Amino acid sequence: LLPTLVSLAPPALPLLAAAVSVPPTLIGSAGVGLLGATYTALQVIPDDSVTNVALQTVLVGVSLPLAVASLAGAAILGSLTK
């Protein structure tokens, strides 16, 4: 795992430099917006079929970690750029 990370680090540096230039409030707002969109989707999509319940599960499974990562990243980036 470590050699793979070391080989991927140089190409990722420009992407990380661009990510640092994004304001932490924008990243945090995206996390909050994602939580709101997920809540709205869960309220709008009915629970009347297996397919809809599976769709709700996938939405929560994808968006919840992304929202938490956005909020945590915004907090970390905000503390680093002070």
PDB file of C-alpha atoms in Angstrom:
ATOM      1  CA  LEU A   1       0.000   0.000   0.000  1.00  0.00           C
ATOM      2  CA  LEU A   2       2.795   2.440   0.868  1.00  0.00           C
ATOM      3  CA  PRO A   3       4.632   2.114  -2.481  1.00  0.00           C
ATOM      4  CA  THR A   4       1.362   2.792  -4.266  1.00  0.00           C
ATOM      5  CA  LEU A   5       0.782   5.943  -2.213  1.00  0.00           C
ATOM      6  CA  VAL A   6       4.336   7.118  -2.836  1.00  0.00           C
ATOM      7  CA  SER A   7       3.961   6.613  -6.583  1.00  0.00           C
ATOM      8  CA  LEU A   8       0.637   8.515  -6.632  1.00  0.00           C
ATOM      9  CA  ALA A   9       1.862  11.473  -4.557  1.00  0.00           C
ATOM     10  CA  PRO A  10       3.699  13.532  -7.248  1.00  0.00           C
ATOM     11  CA  PRO A  11       0.795  13.620  -9.725  1.00  0.00           C
ATOM     12  CA  ALA A  12      -1.611  14.520  -6.902  1.00  0.00           C
ATOM     13  CA  LEU A  13       0.312  17.619  -5.764  1.00  0.00           C
ATOM     14  CA  PRO A  14      -1.224  20.038  -8.318  1.00  0.00           C
ATOM     15  CA  LEU A  15      -4.682  18.780  -7.377  1.00  0.00           C
ATOM     16  CA  LEU A  16      -3.944  19.289  -3.677  1.00  0.00           C
ATOM     17  CA  ALA A  17      -2.594  22.787  -4.357  1.00  0.00           C
ATOM     18  CA  ALA A  18      -5.824  23.659  -6.147  1.00  0.00           C
ATOM     19  CA  ALA A  19      -7.868  22.222  -3.270  1.00  0.00           C
ATOM     20  CA  VAL A  20      -6.061  24.410  -0.745  1.00  0.00           C
ATOM     21  CA  SER A  21      -7.057  27.518  -2.696  1.00  0.00           C
ATOM     22  CA  VAL A  22     -10.784  26.764  -2.226  1.00  0.00           C
ATOM     23  CA  PRO A  23     -12.180  28.704   0.759  1.00  0.00           C
ATOM     24  CA  PRO A  24     -13.062  26.459   3.724  1.00  0.00           C
ATOM     25  CA  THR A  25     -16.486  28.071   4.019  1.00  0.00           C
ATOM     26  CA  LEU A  26     -17.310  26.940   0.479  1.00  0.00           C
ATOM     27  CA  ILE A  27     -16.271  23.367   1.290  1.00  0.00           C
ATOM     28  CA  GLY A  28     -18.305  23.427   4.499  1.00  0.00           C
ATOM     29  CA  SER A  29     -21.301  24.866   2.679  1.00  0.00           C
ATOM     30  CA  ALA A  30     -21.077  22.043   0.151  1.00  0.00           C
ATOM     31  CA  GLY A  31     -21.144  19.526   3.016  1.00  0.00           C
ATOM     32  CA  VAL A  32     -24.201  21.139   4.582  1.00  0.00           C
ATOM     33  CA  GLY A  33     -25.890  21.354   1.190  1.00  0.00           C
ATOM     34  CA  LEU A  34     -25.204  17.679   0.583  1.00  0.00           C
ATOM     35  CA  LEU A  35     -26.790  16.791   3.917  1.00  0.00           C
ATOM     36  CA  GLY A  36     -29.838  18.882   3.024  1.00  0.00           C
ATOM     37  CA  ALA A  37     -30.130  17.323  -0.414  1.00  0.00           C
ATOM     38  CA  THR A  38     -29.895  13.840   1.063  1.00  0.00           C
ATOM     39  CA  TYR A  39     -32.575  14.590   3.648  1.00  0.00           C
ATOM     40  CA  THR A  40     -34.840  16.004   0.936  1.00  0.00           C
ATOM     41  CA  ALA A  41     -34.292  12.966  -1.296  1.00  0.00           C
ATOM     42  CA  LEU A  42     -35.150  10.640   1.593  1.00  0.00           C
ATOM     43  CA  GLN A  43     -38.369  12.543   2.214  1.00  0.00           C
ATOM     44  CA  VAL A  44     -39.384  12.706  -1.463  1.00  0.00           C
ATOM     45  CA  ILE A  45     -38.554   9.150  -2.577  1.00  0.00           C
ATOM     46  CA  PRO A  46     -41.337   6.838  -1.376  1.00  0.00           C
ATOM     47  CA  ASP A  47     -40.629   3.629   0.546  1.00  0.00           C
ATOM     48  CA  ASP A  48     -43.062   1.565  -1.481  1.00  0.00           C
ATOM     49  CA  SER A  49     -40.674  -0.689  -3.401  1.00  0.00           C
ATOM     50  CA  VAL A  50     -37.409  -2.512  -2.939  1.00  0.00           C
ATOM     51  CA  THR A  51     -35.852  -0.436  -5.705  1.00  0.00           C
ATOM     52  CA  ASN A  52     -36.692   2.855  -3.973  1.00  0.00           C
ATOM     53  CA  VAL A  53     -35.366   1.621  -0.638  1.00  0.00           C
ATOM     54  CA  ALA A  54     -32.177   0.489  -2.395  1.00  0.00           C
ATOM     55  CA  LEU A  55     -31.891   3.924  -4.012  1.00  0.00           C
ATOM     56  CA  GLN A  56     -32.289   5.609  -0.624  1.00  0.00           C
ATOM     57  CA  THR A  57     -29.635   3.323   0.840  1.00  0.00           C
ATOM     58  CA  VAL A  58     -27.177   4.131  -1.941  1.00  0.00           C
ATOM     59  CA  LEU A  59     -27.848   7.860  -1.589  1.00  0.00           C
ATOM     60  CA  VAL A  60     -27.176   7.797   2.136  1.00  0.00           C
ATOM     61  CA  GLY A  61     -24.183   5.479   1.735  1.00  0.00           C
ATOM     62  CA  VAL A  62     -22.531   7.814  -0.748  1.00  0.00           C
ATOM     63  CA  SER A  63     -23.575  11.257   0.431  1.00  0.00           C
ATOM     64  CA  LEU A  64     -23.124  10.869   4.186  1.00  0.00           C
ATOM     65  CA  PRO A  65     -19.387  10.057   4.029  1.00  0.00           C
ATOM     66  CA  LEU A  66     -18.889  12.829   1.460  1.00  0.00           C
ATOM     67  CA  ALA A  67     -20.694  15.356   3.655  1.00  0.00           C
ATOM     68  CA  VAL A  68     -18.689  14.350   6.731  1.00  0.00           C
ATOM     69  CA  ALA A  69     -15.450  14.507   4.739  1.00  0.00           C
ATOM     70  CA  SER A  70     -16.388  17.962   3.425  1.00  0.00           C
ATOM     71  CA  LEU A  71     -17.167  19.280   6.882  1.00  0.00           C
ATOM     72  CA  ALA A  72     -14.041  17.753   8.405  1.00  0.00           C
ATOM     73  CA  GLY A  73     -11.908  18.972   5.497  1.00  0.00           C
ATOM     74  CA  ALA A  74     -13.300  22.467   5.870  1.00  0.00           C
ATOM     75  CA  ALA A  75     -12.493  22.461   9.570  1.00  0.00           C
ATOM     76  CA  ILE A  76      -8.962  21.183   9.012  1.00  0.00           C
ATOM     77  CA  LEU A  77      -8.301  23.535   6.097  1.00  0.00           C
ATOM     78  CA  GLY A  78      -9.698  26.453   8.098  1.00  0.00           C
ATOM     79  CA  SER A  79      -7.380  25.742  10.993  1.00  0.00           C
ATOM     80  CA  LEU A  80      -4.363  25.352   8.687  1.00  0.00           C
ATOM     81  CA  THR A  81      -4.950  28.556   6.739  1.00  0.00           C
ATOM     82  CA  LYS A  82      -5.419  30.869   9.717  1.00  0.00           C
TER      83      LYS A  82
END
